[in-house]
Coordinates of C-alpha atoms in Angstrom, one line a residue:
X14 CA -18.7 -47.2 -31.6
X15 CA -19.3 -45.5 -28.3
X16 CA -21.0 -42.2 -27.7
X17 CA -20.3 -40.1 -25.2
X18 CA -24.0 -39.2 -25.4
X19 CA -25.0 -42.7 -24.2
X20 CA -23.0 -42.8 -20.9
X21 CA -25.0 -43.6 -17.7
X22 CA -22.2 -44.1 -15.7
X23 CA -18.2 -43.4 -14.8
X24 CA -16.1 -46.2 -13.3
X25 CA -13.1 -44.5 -11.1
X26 CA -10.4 -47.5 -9.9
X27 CA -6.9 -46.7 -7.5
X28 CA -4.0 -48.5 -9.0
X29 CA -1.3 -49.1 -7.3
X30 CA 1.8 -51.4 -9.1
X31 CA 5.3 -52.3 -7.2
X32 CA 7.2 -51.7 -10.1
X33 CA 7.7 -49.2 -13.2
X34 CA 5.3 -49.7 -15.9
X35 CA 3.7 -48.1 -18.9
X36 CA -0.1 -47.2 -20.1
X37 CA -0.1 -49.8 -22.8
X38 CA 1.0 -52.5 -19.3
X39 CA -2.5 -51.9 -17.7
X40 CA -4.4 -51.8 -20.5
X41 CA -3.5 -55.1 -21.8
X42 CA -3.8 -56.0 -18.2
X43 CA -7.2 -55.0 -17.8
X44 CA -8.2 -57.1 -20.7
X45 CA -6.2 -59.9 -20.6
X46 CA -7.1 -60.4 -17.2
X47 CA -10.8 -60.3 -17.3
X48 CA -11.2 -62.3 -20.5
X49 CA -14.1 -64.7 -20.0
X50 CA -14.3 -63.8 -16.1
X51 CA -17.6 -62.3 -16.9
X52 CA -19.0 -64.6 -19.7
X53 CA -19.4 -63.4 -23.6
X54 CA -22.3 -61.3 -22.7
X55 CA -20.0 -58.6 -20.1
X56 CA -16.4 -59.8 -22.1
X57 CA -14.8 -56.2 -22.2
X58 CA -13.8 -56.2 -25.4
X59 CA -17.0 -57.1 -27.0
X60 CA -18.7 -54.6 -24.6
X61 CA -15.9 -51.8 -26.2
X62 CA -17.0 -53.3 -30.2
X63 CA -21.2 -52.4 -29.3
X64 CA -20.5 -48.9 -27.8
X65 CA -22.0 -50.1 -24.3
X66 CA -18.6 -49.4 -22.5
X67 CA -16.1 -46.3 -23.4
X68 CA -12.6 -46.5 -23.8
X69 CA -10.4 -47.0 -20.5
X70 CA -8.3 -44.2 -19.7
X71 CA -5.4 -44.7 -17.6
X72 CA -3.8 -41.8 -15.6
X73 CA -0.5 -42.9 -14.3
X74 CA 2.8 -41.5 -12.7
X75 CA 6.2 -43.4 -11.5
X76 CA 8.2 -42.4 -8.1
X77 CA 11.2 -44.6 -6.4
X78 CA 10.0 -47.6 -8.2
X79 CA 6.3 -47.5 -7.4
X80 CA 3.8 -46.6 -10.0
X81 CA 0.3 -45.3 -9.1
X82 CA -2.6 -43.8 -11.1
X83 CA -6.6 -43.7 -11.4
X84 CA -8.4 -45.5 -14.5
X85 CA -11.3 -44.3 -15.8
X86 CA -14.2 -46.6 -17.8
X87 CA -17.4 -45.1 -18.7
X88 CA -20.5 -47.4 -19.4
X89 CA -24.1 -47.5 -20.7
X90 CA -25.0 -50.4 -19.3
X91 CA -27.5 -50.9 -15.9
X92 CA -26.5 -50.9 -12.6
X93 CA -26.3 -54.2 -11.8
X94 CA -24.0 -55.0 -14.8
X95 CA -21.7 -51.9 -14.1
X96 CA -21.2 -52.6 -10.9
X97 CA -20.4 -56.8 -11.8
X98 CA -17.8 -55.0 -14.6
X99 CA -16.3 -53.4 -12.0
X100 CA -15.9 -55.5 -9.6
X101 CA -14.2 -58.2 -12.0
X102 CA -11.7 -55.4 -12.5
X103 CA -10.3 -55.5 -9.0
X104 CA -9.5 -59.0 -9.9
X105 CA -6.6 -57.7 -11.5
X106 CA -3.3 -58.7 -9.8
X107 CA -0.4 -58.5 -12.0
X108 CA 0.4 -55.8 -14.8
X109 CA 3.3 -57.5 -16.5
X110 CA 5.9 -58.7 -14.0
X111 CA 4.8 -56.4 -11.1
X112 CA 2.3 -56.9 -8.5
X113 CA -0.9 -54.7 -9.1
X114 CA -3.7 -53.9 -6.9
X115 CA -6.6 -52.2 -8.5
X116 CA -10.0 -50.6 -6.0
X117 CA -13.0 -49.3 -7.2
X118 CA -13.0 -45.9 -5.7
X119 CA -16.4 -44.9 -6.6
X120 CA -18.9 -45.3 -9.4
X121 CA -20.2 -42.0 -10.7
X122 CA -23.9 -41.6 -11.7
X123 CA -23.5 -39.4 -14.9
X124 CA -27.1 -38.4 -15.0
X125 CA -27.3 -37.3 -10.7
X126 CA -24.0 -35.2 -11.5
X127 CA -26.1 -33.2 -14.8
X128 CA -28.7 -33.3 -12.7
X129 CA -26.9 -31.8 -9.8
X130 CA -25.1 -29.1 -12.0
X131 CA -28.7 -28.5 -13.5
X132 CA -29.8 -27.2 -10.3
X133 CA -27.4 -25.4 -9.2
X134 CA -27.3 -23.6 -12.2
X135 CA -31.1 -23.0 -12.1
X136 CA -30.7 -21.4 -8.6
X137 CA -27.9 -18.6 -10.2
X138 CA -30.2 -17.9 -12.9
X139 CA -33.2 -17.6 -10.1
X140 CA -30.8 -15.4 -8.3
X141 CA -29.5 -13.3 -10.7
X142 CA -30.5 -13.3 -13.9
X143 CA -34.4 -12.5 -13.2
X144 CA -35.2 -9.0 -13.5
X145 CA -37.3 -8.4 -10.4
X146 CA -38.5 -5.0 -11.5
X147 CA -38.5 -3.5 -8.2
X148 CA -37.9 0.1 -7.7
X149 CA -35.4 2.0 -6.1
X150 CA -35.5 5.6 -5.3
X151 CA -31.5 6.3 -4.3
X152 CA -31.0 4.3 -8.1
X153 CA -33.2 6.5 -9.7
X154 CA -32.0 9.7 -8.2
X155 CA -28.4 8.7 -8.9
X156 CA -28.8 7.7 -12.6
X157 CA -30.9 11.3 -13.4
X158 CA -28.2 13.3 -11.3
X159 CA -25.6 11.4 -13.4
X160 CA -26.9 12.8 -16.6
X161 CA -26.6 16.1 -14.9
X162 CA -22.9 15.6 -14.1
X163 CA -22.3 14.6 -17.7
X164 CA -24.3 17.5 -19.4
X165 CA -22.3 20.0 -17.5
X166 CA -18.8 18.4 -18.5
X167 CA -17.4 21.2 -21.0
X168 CA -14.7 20.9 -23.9
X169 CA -11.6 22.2 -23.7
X170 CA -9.7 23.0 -27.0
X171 CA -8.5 21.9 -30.0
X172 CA -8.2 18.0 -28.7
X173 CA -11.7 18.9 -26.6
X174 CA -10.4 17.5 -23.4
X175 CA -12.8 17.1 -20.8
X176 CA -13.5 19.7 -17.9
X177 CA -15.4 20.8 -15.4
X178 CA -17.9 23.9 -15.8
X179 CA -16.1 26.6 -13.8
X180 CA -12.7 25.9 -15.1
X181 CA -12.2 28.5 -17.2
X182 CA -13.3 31.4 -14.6
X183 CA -11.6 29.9 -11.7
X184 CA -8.3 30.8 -10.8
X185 CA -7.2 27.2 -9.8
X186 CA -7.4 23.9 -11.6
X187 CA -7.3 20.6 -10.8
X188 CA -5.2 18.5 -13.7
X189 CA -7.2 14.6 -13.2
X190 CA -6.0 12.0 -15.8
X191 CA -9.5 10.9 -17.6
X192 CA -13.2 11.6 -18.3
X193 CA -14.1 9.3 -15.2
X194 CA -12.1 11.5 -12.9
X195 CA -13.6 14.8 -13.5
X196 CA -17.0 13.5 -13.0
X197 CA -16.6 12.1 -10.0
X198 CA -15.1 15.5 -8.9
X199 CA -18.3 17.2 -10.2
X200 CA -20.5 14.5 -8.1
X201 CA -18.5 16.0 -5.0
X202 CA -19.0 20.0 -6.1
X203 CA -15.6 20.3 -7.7
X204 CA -16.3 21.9 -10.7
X205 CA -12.9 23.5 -11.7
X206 CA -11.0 20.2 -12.6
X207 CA -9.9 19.0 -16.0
X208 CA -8.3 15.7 -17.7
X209 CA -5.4 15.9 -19.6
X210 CA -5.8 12.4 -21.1
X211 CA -2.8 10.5 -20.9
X212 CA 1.5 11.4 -21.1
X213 CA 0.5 13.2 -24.5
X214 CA 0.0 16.7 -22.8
X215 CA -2.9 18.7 -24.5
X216 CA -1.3 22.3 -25.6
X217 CA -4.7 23.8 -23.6
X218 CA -3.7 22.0 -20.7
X219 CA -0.1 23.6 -20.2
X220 CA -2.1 27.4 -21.2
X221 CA -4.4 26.7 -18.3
X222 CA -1.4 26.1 -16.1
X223 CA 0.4 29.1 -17.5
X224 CA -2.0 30.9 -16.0
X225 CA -3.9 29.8 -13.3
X226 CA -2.7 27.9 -10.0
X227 CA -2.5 24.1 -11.1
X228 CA -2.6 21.1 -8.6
X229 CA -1.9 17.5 -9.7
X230 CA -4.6 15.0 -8.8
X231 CA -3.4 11.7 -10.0
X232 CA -4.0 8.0 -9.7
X233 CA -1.9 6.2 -7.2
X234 CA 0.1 3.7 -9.5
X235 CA 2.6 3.5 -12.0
X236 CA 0.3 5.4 -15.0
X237 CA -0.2 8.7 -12.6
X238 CA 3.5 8.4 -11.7
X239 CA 4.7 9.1 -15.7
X240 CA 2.4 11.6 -16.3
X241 CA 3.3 13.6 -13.6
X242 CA 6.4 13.4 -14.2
X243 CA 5.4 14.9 -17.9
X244 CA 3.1 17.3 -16.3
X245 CA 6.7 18.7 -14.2
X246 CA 8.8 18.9 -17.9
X247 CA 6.2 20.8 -20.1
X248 CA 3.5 22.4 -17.4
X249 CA 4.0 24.9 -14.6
X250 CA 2.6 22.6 -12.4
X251 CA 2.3 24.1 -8.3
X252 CA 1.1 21.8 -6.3
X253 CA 1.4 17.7 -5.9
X254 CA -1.8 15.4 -4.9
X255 CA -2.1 11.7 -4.6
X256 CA -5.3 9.6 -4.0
X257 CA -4.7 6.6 -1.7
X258 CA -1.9 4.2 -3.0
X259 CA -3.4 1.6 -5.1
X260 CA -6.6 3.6 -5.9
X261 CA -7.8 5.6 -8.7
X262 CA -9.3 9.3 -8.5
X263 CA -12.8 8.0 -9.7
X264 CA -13.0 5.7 -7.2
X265 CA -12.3 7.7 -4.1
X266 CA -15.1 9.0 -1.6
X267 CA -15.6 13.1 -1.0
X268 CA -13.9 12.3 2.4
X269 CA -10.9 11.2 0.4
X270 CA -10.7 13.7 -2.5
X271 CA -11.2 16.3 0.5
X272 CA -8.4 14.7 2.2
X273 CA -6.1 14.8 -0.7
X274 CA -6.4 17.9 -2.2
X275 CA -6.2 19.8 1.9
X276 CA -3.0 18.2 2.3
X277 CA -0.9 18.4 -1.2
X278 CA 2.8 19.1 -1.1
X279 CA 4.1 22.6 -3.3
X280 CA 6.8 21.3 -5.7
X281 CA 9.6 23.3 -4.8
X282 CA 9.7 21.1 -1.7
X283 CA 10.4 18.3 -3.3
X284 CA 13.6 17.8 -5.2
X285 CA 13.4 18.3 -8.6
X286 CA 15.3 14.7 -9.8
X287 CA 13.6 12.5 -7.4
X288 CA 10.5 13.3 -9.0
X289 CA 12.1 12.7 -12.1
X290 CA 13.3 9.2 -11.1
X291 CA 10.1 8.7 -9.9
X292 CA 10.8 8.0 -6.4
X293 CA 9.0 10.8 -4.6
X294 CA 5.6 9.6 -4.7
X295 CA 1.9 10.7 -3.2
X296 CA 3.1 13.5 -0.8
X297 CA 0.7 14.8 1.1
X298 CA 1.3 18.9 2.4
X299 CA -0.2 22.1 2.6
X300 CA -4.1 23.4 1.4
X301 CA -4.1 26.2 -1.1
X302 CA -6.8 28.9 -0.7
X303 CA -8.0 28.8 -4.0
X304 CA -9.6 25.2 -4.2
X305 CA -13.6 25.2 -4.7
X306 CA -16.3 26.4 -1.8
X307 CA -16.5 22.5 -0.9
X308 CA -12.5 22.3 0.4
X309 CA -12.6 25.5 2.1
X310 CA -16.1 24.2 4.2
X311 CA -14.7 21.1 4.9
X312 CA -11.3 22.9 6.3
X313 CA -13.6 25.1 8.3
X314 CA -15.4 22.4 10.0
X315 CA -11.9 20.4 11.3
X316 CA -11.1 23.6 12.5
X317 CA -14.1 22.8 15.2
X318 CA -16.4 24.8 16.7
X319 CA -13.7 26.8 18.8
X320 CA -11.9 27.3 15.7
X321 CA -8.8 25.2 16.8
X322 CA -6.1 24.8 14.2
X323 CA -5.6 21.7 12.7
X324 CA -2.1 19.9 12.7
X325 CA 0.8 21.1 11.1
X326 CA 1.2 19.9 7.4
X327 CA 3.4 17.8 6.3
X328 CA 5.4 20.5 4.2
X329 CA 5.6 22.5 7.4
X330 CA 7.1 20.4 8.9
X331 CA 9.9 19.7 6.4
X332 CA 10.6 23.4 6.6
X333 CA 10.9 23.1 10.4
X334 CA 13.2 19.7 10.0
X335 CA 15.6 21.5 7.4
X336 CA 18.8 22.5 8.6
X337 CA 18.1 22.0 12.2
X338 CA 19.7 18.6 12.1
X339 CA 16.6 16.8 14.2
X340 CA 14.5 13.6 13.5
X341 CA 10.8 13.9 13.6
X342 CA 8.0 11.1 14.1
X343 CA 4.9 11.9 12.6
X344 CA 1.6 10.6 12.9
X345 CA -1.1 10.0 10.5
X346 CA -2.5 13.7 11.1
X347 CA 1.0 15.1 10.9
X348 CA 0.9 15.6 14.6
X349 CA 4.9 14.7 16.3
X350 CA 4.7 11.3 18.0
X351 CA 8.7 11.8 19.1
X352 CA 11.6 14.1 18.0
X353 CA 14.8 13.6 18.7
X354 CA 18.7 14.1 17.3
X355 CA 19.6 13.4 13.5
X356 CA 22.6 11.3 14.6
X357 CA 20.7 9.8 17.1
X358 CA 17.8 8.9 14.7
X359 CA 19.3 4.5 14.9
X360 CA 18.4 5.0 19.2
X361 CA 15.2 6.8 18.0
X362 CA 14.2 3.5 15.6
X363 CA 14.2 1.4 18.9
X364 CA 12.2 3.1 21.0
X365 CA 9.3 5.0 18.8
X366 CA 5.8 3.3 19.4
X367 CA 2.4 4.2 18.2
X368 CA 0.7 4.5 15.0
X369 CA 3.9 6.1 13.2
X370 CA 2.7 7.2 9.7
X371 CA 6.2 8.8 8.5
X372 CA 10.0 10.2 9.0
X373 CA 11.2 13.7 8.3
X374 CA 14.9 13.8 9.5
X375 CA 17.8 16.3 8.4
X376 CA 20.6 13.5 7.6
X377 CA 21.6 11.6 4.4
X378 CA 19.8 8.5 4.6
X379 CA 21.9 5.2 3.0
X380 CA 20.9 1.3 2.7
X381 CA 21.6 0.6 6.5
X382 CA 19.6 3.3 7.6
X383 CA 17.2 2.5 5.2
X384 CA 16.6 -1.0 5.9
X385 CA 16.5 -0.3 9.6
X386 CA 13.6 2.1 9.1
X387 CA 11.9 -0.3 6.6
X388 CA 11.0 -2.3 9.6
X389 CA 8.8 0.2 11.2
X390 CA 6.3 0.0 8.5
X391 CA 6.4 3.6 7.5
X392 CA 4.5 5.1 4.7
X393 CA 7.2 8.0 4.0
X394 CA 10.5 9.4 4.8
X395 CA 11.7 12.6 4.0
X396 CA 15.7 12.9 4.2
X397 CA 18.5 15.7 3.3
X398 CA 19.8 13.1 0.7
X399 CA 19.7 9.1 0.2
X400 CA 22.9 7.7 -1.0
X401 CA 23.9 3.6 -2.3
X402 CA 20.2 2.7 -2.1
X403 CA 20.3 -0.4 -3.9
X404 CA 17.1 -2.2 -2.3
X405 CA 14.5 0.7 -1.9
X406 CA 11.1 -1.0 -0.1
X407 CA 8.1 -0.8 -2.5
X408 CA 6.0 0.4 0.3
X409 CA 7.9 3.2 1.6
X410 CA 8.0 7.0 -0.4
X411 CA 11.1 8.7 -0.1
X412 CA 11.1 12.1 -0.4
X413 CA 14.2 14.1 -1.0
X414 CA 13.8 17.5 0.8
X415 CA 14.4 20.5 -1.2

């Protein structure tokens, strides 16, 4: 019997037949054809009975008539008589009543491909599994100021939700979705933030918002869409923050969280039921003045040195668009990149170039419209109303205004 164990080399052969044949056709080929080419001591069959050749396994498929296919014979015999075995097997010229022609494609040394796998893997594990046991200062400071994050977390209640240290004494909090996000607000110096753990809404969490000035800092995907829209139907929740689409709040950089936090929107400027329906999402808007001593630095220093104001937000400018009947082009700093007539906002479509991050127009937006602006690449568009949207575009926000 053969072992597997034993095998030195594989045989690969082309076959190529004019006509539609089975497996059971080329095997009975192979040895009906090579009987007694080779003499007893290579006959195939008695090679097969001592274990020194595997069994020959035939990979075949059939198309208009034609059947082609690779077979496979593994051997423990030398080199010279492997390569005589398969040699006699491009002899082969008939497999039942079709023509058959059969090429040794290559003759694999099973030992140089273990080999070569062997060191390959050797230069992983030299690579990466080795502890090298050098030192790294930035490591070491990060992994000690980590356990200093994680000792200051505090617990919160009855179902001991996590929190940052200065949540109870500020008058603003920061609602994050898990453990991992409030930390990574405390490596930034934003101390007053707290998890509320999933759609189950801790009773602490909707006291806290009760009572103190509540943002939502959420993950941008589906899981930070539903709990938000829990937050809106048991919490007082004020203001709406997103993190970058795609991204979660533990991942982002200070820049980002900054960024987020400066520029979220106050829910009574967006329509109650599209929030519900969970089409309004990651709005950025105006900065409340009661975030931690980190936010109101880094608004300070955009200001610049001459004190310059920064650009409008974009919930100012909703308040500017509403009711005026006007279309505005915003860019990604909220600054106007082109205004023009609501009823004029398809001539507007043509013409608007530049880095255009969103739309704020005064007009009910519907499917034409819609499909028209989704090929400006928008981020956002903020509309009076949107009605028969049947197609919405994944990668555009729509935001109803209030």
């Amino acid at each position: 019997m053969y072992s597997s164990e034993t095998t030195k080399y594989l045989i690969h052969l082309t076959l190529q037949i004019e006509g539609v044949v089975d497996k059971p056709d080329v095997v009975g080929a192979i040895f009906g054809q090579t009987e007694g080419l080779l003499g007893e001591d290579l006959d195939l069959r008695d090679l097969q009975r001592t274990g020194r050749v595997g069994r020959i396994d035939v990979q075949i498929t059939t198309r208009r008539g034609e059947t082609k296919g690779e077979i496979l014979i593994s051997s423990s015999l030398d080199r010279a008589e492997t390569a005589l075995l398969a040699a006699s097997l491009e002899m082969i010229d008939r497999v039942g009543p079709c023509t058959a022609h059969v090429k040794v494609d290559r003759i694999e040394d099973i030992r140089v491909t273990k080999r070569r796998k062997i060191v390959e893997r050797a230069k992983e594990l030299l690579l990466e599994d080795f502890d090298e046991g050098t030192i790294n200062s930035d490591d070491l400071l990060d992994e000690v100021r980590e356990v200093i994050r994680i000792e200051k977390l505090e617990y919160l209640g009855e179902e001991r939700v996590h929190a940052g240290p200065n949540v109870m004494e500020s008058d603003a909090i920061i609602l994050v979705e898990g453990r991992a996000d409030v930390i990574n607000l405390l490596r930034y110096g934003i101390k007053n933030a707290v998890a509320v753990e999933g759609t189950n809404i801790p009773r602490i969490i909707i006291d806290l918002c009760s009572q103190k000035t509540a943002t939502a800092l959420l993950d941008g995907d589906r899981g930070g869409e539903l709990i938000l829209r829990e937050l809106l139907q048991v919490a007082e929740i004020d203001f709406v923050a997103y993190c970058p689409r795609g991204k979660s709040v533990e991942e982002m950089s200070r820049k980002e969280i900054v960024k987020a936090l400066r520029n979220k929107v106050p829910v009574e400027v967006i329509a109650e039921h599209t929030l519900s329906e969970g089409a309004a999402e990651r709005l950025p808007a105006p900065v409340s003045e009661l975030m931690e001593d980190e936010i109101s630095a880094e608004q300070q220093k955009d200001t610049g040195e001459g004190g310059r104001k920064p650009p409008s937000t974009l919930g100012e400018h909703m308040v500017d668009v509403r009711d005026k009947k006007i279309a505005r082009f915003l860019s990604p700093d909220y600054t106007i990149l082109q205004e023009s007539k609501a009823a004029d906002l398809e001539g507007a479509l043509q013409t608007i170039n530049g880095d255009v991050e969103g739309l704020i127009v005064d007009r009910i937006v519907d499917q034409k419209l819609l499909d028209q602006i989704g090929g400006k690449n928008l981020e956002f568009v903020a509309a009076r109303d949107f009605k028969g949207i049947i197609k919405r575009p994944l990668s555009i926000r729509l935001i109803k205004i209030g």
